CSV table of C-alpha atoms in Angstrom, one decimal:
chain,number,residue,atom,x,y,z
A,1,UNK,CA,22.0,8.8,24.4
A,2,UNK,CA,18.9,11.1,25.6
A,3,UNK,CA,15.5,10.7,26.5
A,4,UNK,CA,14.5,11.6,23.1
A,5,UNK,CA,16.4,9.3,21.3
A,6,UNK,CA,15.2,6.4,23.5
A,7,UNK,CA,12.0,7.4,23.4
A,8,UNK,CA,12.6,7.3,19.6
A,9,UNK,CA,14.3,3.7,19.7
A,10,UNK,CA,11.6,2.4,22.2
A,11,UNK,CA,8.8,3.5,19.3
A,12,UNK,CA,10.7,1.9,16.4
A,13,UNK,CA,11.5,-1.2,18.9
A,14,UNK,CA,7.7,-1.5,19.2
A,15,UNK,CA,6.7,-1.3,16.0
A,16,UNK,CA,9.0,-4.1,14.2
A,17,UNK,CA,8.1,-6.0,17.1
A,18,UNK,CA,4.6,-5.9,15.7
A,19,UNK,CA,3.0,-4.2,18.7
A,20,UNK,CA,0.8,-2.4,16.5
A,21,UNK,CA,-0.6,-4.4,14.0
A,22,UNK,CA,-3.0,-3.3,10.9
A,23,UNK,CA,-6.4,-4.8,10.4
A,24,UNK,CA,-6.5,-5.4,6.7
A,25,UNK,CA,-10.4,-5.8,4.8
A,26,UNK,CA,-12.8,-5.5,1.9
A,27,UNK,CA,-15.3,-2.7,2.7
A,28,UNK,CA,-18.3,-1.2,0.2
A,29,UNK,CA,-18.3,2.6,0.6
A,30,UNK,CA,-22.1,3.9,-1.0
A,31,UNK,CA,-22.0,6.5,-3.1
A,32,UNK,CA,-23.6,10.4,-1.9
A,33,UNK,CA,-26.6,9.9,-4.1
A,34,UNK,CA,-27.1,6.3,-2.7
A,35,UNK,CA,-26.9,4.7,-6.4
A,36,UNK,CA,-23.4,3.1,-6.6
A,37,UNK,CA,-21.5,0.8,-3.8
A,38,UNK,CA,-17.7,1.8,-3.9
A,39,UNK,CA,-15.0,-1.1,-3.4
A,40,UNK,CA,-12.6,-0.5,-0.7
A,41,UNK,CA,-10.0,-1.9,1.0
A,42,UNK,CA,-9.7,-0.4,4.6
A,43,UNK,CA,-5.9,-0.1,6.2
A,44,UNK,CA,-6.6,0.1,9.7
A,45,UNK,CA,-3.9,0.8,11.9
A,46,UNK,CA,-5.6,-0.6,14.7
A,47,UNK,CA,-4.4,0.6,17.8
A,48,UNK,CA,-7.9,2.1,18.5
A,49,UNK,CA,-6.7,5.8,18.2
A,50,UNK,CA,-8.1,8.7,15.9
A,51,UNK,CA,-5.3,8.4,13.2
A,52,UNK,CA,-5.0,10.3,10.1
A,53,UNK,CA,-6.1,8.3,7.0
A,54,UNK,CA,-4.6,8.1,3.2
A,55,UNK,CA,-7.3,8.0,0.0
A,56,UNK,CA,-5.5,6.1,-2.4
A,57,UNK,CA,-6.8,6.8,-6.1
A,58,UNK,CA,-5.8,4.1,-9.2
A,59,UNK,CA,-4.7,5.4,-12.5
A,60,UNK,CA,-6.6,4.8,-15.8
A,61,UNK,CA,-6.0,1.0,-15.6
A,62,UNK,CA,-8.2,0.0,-12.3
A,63,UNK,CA,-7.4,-0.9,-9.3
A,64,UNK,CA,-7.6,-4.5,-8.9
A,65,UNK,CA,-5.4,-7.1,-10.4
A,66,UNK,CA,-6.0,-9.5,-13.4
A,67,UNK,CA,-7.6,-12.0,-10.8
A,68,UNK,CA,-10.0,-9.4,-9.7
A,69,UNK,CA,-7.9,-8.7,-6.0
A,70,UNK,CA,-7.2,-5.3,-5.1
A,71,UNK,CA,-3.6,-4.7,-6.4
A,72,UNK,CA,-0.3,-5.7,-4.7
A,73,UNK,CA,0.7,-1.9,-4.9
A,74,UNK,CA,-1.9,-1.0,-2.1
A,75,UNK,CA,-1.2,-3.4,-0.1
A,76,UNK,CA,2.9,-2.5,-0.3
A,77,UNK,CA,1.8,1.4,0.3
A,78,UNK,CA,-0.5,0.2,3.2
A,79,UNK,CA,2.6,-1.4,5.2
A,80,UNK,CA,4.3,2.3,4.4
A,81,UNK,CA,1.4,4.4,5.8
A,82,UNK,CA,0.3,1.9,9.2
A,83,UNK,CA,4.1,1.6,10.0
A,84,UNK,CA,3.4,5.5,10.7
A,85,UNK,CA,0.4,5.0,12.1
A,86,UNK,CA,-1.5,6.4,8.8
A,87,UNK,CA,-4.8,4.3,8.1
A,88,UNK,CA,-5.0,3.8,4.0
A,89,UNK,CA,-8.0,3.3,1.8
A,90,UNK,CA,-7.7,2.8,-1.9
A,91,UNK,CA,-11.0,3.2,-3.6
A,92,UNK,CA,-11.9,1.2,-6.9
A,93,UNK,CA,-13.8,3.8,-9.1
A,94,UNK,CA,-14.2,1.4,-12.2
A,95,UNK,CA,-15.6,-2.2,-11.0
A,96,UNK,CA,-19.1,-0.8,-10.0
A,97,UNK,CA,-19.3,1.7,-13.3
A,98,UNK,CA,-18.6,-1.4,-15.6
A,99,UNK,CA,-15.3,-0.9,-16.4
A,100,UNK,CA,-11.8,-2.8,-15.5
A,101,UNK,CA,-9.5,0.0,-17.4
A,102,UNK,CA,-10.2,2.9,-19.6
A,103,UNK,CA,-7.0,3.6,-20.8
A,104,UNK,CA,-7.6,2.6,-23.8
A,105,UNK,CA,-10.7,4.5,-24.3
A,106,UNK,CA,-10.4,8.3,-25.7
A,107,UNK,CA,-10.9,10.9,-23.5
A,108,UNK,CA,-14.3,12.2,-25.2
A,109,UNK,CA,-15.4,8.2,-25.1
A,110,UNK,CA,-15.2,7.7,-21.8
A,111,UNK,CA,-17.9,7.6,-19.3
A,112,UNK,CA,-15.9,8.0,-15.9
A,113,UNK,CA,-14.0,11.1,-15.8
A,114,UNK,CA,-12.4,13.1,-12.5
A,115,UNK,CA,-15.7,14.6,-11.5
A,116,UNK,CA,-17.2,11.1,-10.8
A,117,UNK,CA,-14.0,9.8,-9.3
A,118,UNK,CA,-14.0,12.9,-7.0
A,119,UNK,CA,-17.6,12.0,-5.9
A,120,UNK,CA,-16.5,8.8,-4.4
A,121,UNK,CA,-13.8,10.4,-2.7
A,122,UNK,CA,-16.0,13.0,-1.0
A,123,UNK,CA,-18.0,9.2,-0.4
A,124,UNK,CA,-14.7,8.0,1.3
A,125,UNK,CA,-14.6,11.1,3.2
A,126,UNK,CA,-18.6,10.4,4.9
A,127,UNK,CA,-17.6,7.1,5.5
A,128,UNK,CA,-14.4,8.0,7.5
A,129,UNK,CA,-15.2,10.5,9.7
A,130,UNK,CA,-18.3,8.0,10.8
A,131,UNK,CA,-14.6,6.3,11.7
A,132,UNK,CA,-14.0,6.3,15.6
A,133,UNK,CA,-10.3,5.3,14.8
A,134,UNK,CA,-9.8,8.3,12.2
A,135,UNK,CA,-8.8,11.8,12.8
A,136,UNK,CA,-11.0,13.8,10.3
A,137,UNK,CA,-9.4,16.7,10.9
A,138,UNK,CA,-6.5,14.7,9.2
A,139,UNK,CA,-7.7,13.5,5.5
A,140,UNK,CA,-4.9,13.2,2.5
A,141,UNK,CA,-6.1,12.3,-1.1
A,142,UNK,CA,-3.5,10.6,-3.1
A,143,UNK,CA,-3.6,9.2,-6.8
A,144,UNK,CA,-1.6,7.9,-9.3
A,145,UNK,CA,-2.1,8.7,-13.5
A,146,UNK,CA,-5.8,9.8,-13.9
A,147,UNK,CA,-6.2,9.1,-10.6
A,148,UNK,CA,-4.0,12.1,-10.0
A,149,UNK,CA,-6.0,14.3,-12.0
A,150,UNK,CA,-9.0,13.6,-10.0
A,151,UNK,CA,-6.6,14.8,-6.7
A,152,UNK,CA,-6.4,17.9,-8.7
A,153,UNK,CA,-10.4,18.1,-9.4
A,154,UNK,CA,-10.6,17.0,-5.8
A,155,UNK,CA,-8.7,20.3,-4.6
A,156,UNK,CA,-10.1,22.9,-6.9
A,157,UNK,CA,-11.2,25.2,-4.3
A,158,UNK,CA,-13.4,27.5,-7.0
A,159,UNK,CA,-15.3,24.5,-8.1
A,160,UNK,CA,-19.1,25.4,-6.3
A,161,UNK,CA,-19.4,21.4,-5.8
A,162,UNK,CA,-15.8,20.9,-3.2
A,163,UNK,CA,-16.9,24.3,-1.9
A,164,UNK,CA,-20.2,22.8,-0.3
A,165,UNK,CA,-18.2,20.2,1.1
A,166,UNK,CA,-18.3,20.3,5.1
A,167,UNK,CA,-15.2,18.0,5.1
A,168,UNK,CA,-12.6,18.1,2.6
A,169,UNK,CA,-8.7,16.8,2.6
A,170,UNK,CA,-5.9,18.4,4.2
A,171,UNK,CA,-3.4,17.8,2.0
A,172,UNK,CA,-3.0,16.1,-1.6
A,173,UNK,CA,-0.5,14.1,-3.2
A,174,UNK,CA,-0.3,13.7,-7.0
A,175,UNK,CA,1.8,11.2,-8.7
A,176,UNK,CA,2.1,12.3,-12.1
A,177,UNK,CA,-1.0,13.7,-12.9
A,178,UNK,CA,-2.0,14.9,-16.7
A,179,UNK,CA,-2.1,19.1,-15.7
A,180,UNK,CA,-3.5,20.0,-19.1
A,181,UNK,CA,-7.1,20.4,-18.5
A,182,UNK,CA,-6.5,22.3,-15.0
A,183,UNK,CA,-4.1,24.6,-17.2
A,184,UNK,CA,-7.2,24.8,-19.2
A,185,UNK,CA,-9.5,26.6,-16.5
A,186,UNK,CA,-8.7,29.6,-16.8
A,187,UNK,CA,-9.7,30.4,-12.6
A,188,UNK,CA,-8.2,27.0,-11.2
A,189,UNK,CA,-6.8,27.9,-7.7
A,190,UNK,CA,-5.6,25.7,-5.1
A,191,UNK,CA,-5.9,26.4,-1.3
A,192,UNK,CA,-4.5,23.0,0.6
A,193,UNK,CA,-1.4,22.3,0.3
A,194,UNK,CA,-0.6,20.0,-2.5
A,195,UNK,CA,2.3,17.9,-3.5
A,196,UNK,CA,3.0,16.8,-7.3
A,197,UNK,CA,5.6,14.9,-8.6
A,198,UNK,CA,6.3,13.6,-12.6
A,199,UNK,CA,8.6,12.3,-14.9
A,200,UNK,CA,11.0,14.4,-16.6
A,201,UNK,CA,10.8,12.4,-19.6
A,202,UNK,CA,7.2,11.2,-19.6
A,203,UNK,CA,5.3,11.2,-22.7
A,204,UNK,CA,1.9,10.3,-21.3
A,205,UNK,CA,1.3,13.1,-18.6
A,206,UNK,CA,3.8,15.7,-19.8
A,207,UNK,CA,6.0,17.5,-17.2
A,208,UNK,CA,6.1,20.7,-18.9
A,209,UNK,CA,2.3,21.3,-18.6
A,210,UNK,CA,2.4,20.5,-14.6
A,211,UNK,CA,5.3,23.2,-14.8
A,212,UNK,CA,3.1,25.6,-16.4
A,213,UNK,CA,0.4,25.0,-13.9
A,214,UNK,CA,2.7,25.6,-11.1
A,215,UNK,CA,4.1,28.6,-12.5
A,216,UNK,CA,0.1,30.0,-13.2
A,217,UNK,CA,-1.2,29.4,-9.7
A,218,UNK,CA,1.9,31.2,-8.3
A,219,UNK,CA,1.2,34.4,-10.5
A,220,UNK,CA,-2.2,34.6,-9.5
A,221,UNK,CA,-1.1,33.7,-5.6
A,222,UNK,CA,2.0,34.4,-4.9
A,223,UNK,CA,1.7,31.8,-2.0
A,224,UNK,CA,0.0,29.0,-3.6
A,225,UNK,CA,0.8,26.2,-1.8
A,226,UNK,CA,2.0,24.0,-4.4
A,227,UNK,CA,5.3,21.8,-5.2
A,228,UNK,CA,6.3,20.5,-8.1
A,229,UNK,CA,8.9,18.0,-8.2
A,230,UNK,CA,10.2,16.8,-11.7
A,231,UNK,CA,12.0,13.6,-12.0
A,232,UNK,CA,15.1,13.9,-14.3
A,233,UNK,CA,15.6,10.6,-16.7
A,234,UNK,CA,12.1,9.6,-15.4
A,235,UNK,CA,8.8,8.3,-17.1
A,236,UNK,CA,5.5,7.8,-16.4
A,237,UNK,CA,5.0,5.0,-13.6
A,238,UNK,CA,9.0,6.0,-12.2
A,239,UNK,CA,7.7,5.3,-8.8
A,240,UNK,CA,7.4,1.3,-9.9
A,241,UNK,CA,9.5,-1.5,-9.8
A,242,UNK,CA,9.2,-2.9,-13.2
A,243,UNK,CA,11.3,-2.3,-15.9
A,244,UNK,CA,10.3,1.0,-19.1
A,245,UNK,CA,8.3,-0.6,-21.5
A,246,UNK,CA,6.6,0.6,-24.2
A,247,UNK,CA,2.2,1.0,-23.5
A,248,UNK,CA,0.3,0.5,-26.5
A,249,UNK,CA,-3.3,1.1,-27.8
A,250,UNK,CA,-3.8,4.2,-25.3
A,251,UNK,CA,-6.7,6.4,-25.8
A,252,UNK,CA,-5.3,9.7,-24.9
A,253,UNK,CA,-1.8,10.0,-26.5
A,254,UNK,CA,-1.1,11.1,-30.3
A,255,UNK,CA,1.2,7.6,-31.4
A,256,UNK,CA,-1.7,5.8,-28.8
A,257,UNK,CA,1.6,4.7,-27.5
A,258,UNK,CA,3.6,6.0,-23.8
A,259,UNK,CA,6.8,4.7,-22.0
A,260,UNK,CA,6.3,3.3,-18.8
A,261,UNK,CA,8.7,2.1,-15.6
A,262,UNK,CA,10.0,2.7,-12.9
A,263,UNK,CA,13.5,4.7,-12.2
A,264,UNK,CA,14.9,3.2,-8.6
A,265,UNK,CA,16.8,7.0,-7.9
A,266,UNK,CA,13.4,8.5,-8.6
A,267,UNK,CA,11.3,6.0,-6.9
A,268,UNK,CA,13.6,6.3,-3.4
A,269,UNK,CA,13.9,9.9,-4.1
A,270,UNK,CA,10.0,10.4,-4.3
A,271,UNK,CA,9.5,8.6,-1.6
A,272,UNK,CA,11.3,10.7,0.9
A,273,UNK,CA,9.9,13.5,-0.1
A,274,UNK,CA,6.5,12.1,0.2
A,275,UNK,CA,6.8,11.0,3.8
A,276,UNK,CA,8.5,14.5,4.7
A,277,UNK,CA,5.7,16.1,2.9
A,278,UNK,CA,2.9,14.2,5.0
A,279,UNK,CA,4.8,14.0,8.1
A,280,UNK,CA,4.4,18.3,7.6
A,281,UNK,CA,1.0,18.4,6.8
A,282,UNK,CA,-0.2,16.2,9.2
A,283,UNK,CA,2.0,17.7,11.9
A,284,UNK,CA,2.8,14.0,13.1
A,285,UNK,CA,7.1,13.0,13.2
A,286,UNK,CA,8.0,10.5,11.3
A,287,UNK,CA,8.7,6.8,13.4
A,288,UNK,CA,11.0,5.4,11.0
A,289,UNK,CA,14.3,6.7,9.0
A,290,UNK,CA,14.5,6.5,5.0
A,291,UNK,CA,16.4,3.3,5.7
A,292,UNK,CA,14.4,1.7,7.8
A,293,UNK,CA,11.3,1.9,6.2
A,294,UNK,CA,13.0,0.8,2.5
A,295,UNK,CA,15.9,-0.7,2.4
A,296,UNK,CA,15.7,-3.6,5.1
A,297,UNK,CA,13.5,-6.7,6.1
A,298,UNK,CA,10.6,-5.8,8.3
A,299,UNK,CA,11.0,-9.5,9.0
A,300,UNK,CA,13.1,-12.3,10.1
A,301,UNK,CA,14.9,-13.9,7.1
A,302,UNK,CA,15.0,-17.7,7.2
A,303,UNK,CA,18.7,-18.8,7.1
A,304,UNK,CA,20.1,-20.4,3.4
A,305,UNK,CA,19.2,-24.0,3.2
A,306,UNK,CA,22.2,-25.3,1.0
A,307,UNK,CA,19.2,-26.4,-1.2
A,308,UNK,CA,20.8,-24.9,-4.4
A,309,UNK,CA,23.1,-21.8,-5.4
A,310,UNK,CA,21.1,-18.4,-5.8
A,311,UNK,CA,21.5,-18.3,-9.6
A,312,UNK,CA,21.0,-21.5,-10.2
A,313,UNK,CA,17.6,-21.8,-11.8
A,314,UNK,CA,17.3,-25.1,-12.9
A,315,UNK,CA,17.2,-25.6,-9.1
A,316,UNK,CA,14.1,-24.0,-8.7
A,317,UNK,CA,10.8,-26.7,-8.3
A,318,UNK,CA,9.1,-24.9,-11.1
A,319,UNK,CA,7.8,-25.0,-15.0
A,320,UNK,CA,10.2,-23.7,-17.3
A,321,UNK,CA,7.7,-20.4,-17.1
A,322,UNK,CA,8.3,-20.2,-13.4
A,323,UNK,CA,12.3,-20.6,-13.6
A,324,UNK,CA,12.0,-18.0,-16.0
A,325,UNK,CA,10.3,-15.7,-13.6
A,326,UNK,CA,12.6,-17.0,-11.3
A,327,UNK,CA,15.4,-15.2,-13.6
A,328,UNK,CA,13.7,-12.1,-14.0
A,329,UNK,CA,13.6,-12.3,-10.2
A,330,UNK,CA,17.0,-12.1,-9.7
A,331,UNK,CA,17.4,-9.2,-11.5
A,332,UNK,CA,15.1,-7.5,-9.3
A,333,UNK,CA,16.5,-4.8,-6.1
A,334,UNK,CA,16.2,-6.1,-2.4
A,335,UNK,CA,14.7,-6.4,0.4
A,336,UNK,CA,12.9,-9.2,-2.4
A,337,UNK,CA,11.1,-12.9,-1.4
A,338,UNK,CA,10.6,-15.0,-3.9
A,339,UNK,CA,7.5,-18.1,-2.8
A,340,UNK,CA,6.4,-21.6,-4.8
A,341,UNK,CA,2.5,-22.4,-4.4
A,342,UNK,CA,1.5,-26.1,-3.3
A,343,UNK,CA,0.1,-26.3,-6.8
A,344,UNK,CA,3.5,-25.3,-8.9
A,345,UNK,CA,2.7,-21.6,-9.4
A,346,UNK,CA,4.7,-18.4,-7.8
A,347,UNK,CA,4.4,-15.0,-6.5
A,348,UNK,CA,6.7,-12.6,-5.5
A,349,UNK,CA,7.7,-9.3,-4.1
A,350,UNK,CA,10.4,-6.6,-4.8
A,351,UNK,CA,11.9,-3.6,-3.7
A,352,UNK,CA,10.2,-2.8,0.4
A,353,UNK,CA,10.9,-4.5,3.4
A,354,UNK,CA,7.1,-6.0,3.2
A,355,UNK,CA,8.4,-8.6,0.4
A,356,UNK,CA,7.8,-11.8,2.5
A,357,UNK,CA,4.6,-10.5,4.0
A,358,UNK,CA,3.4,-9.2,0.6
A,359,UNK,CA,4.0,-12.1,-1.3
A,360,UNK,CA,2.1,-14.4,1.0
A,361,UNK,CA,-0.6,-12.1,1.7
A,362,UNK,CA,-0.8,-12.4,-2.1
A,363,UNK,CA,-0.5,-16.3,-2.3
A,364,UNK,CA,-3.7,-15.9,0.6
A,365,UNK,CA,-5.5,-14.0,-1.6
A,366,UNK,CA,-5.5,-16.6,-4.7
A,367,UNK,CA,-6.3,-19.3,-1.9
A,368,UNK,CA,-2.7,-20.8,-2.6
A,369,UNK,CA,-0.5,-22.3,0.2
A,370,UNK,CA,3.2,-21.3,-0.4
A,371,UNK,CA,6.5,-21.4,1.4
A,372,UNK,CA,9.6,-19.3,0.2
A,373,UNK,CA,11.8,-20.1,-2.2
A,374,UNK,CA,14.8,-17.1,-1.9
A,375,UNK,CA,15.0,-14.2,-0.2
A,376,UNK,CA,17.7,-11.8,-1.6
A,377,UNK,CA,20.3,-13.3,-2.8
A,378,UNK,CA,19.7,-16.8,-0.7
A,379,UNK,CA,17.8,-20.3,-1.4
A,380,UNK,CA,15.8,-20.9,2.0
A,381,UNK,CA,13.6,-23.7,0.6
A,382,UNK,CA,13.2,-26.8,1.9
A,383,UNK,CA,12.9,-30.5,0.4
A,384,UNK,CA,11.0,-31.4,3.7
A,385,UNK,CA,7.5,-29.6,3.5
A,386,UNK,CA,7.5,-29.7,7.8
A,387,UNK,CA,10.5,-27.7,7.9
A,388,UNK,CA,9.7,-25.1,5.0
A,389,UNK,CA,9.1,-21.6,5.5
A,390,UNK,CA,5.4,-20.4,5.2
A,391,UNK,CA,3.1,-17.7,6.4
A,392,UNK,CA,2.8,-19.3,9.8
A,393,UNK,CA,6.6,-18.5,11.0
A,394,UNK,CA,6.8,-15.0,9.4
A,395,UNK,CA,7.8,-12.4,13.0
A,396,UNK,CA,8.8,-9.2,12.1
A,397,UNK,CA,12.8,-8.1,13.5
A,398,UNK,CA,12.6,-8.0,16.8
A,399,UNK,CA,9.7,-10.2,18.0
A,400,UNK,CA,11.6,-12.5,19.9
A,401,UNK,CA,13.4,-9.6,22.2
A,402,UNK,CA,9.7,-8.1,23.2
């Protein structure tokens, strides 16, 4: 083996070892014109180095939860970015406008558009490079749904507001953004490098208009420098774990109605190229492998218990509701924890090696203690509350060898 690849071994070695930990917090961002306070929650790597940092933008349906926490999806993309030393900070655009969602809301209705939602970015931006730990130099802005489209306002480069800009992103990512209303302008033109990726068959954000836009900014530069990736068999949302479903009472679609859900081949597939797109743009190599960063535990699994047989659900120490979300647990792909709160109520995690972590970070959130239930395919609860696992014995893979 060389020096490289022990160097290489000796970083990753390090990291699941939890020598760099994030610092994880609720921060208020004020708006440019001093009128609105902008929810945050700040990622820090924490390490105490200028990194490069992650804007994360919600789609049209908010970024917080139902119990008003920011949602579990940041906190799963957080682990992602800080395992490669990436600070993240999604924003929340709606809470301090009034609004939880405005999906359902007409476009010609609605009161927050991309041009506001791109003001609090360039917000996020003053606040970060005030930052000692962040690399300003080194600024990404990535959304999802309508939060996409405001990447796409964000990155206008003829727009006369992101022109007076003294700081502006390096890079953009857009998770199926709705391209119409750039296609629209008839002298859109993009100058950083920007990444989009959609749904072959989504109904919501259509594919073949991000195709056209692609195909338009190329004729007018011939080096434009932006990719289009479309997802075959893919809808809107195919970067999520949950299953298609049909969306109803939506304000911008003909029927009022889209399919949503995620497509596991175009979730993985997505997110390699992601990582290989940042890890370009940022001119920073990437720590971990595909494989390591997905597919695996970042921490130690508890061994089986012998309480009760994986699929046996009338096992679990829960209503009927939570045996039946128990079920649809099952169903779901690993690295997966499954945790019972103190009080008889649940949480749990799919799909990225964070599961345990995520889930009681999640259980924290709503004030509920909780020990696990299963992890994968494998009961590791505990009759004897002393000997259960909780929050307090999590160690990532490696922690006892450091």
């Amino acid at each position: 083996m060389g020096w490289a690849s022990r160097f290489f071994l000796l970083l990753v070695g390090l990291l699941l070892a939890g020598q760099f930990s994030h610092a994880a917090g609720p921060v208020s961002i004020p708006s440019l014109d001093g009128k609105l306070e902008i929810p945050a929650y700040w990622f820090d790597v924490g390490d105490g180095e200028p990194r490069p940092v992650i804007i994360g933008l919600h789609g049209c349906g908010g970024g917080l939860d139902s119990k008003g926490n920011f949602a579990e999806r940041f906190f799963r993309y957080a682990g992602y970015f800080n395992a490669e030393r990436i600070h993240f900070l999604p924003l929340d655009s709606f809470t301090p406008r009034g609004h939880k969602s405005i999906c359902e809301i007409p476009n010609k209705l609605r009161t927050i558009h991309e041009a506001e939602r791109r003001e609090d970015v360039f917000a996020a931006i003053a606040w970060l490079v005030k930052q000692p730990s962040v690399d300003a130099s080194r600024i990404v802005v990535m959304g999802w749904s309508h939060g996409a489209q405001t990447v796409l306002s964000t990155v206008d480069a003829t727009d006369k507001y992101v022109q007076a800009q003294k700081v502006r992103p390096r890079a953009a990512v857009a998770f199926y953004p709705g391209c119409l209303v750039n296609n629209k302008m008839w002298n859109y033109e993009v100058h950083q490098p920007l990444l989009i990726m959609i749904g072959e068959l989504d109904d919501w954000t259509l594919a073949g208009e991000c195709v056209t836009l692609q195909e338009r900014l190329r004729k007018n530069k011939a080096n434009a420098p932006v990719e289009l990736v479309v997802y075959p068999g893919s809808y809107h949302g195919f970067d999520g774990t949950g299953p298609v479903k049909q969306m109803v009472g939506l304000g911008n679609t003909k029927s009022g109605t889209a399919m949503v859900g995620g497509n596991p081949a175009a979730r993985e597939a997505s997110h390699i190229r992601m990582f290989e797109f940042l890890s370009a743009q940022l001119g920073q190599p990437l720590l971990l492998s595909h494989a390591q960063r997905f597919k695996g535990h970042h921490y130690v699994v508890p061994p089986a218990s012998g309480f009760a047989a994986a699929d046996d659900t009338a096992a679990v120490p829960l209503s009927d509701a939570g045996k039946a979300r128990y079920a649809h647990f099952r169903s779901l792909p690993p690295p997966k924890a499954f945790a019972v709160t103190e009080k008889g109520g649940w949480y749990f995690n799919a799909g990225e090696p964070e599961a345990m972590a995520t889930t009681f970070q999640q259980c924290a959130r709503a004030k509920s203690k909780c020990w696990l239930y299963a992890v994968d395919d494998q009961v590791v609860w505990q009759p004897d509350v002393a000997a259960r696992a909780g929050e307090a014995g999590l160690k990532r893979v490696g922690a006892a060898a450091r």
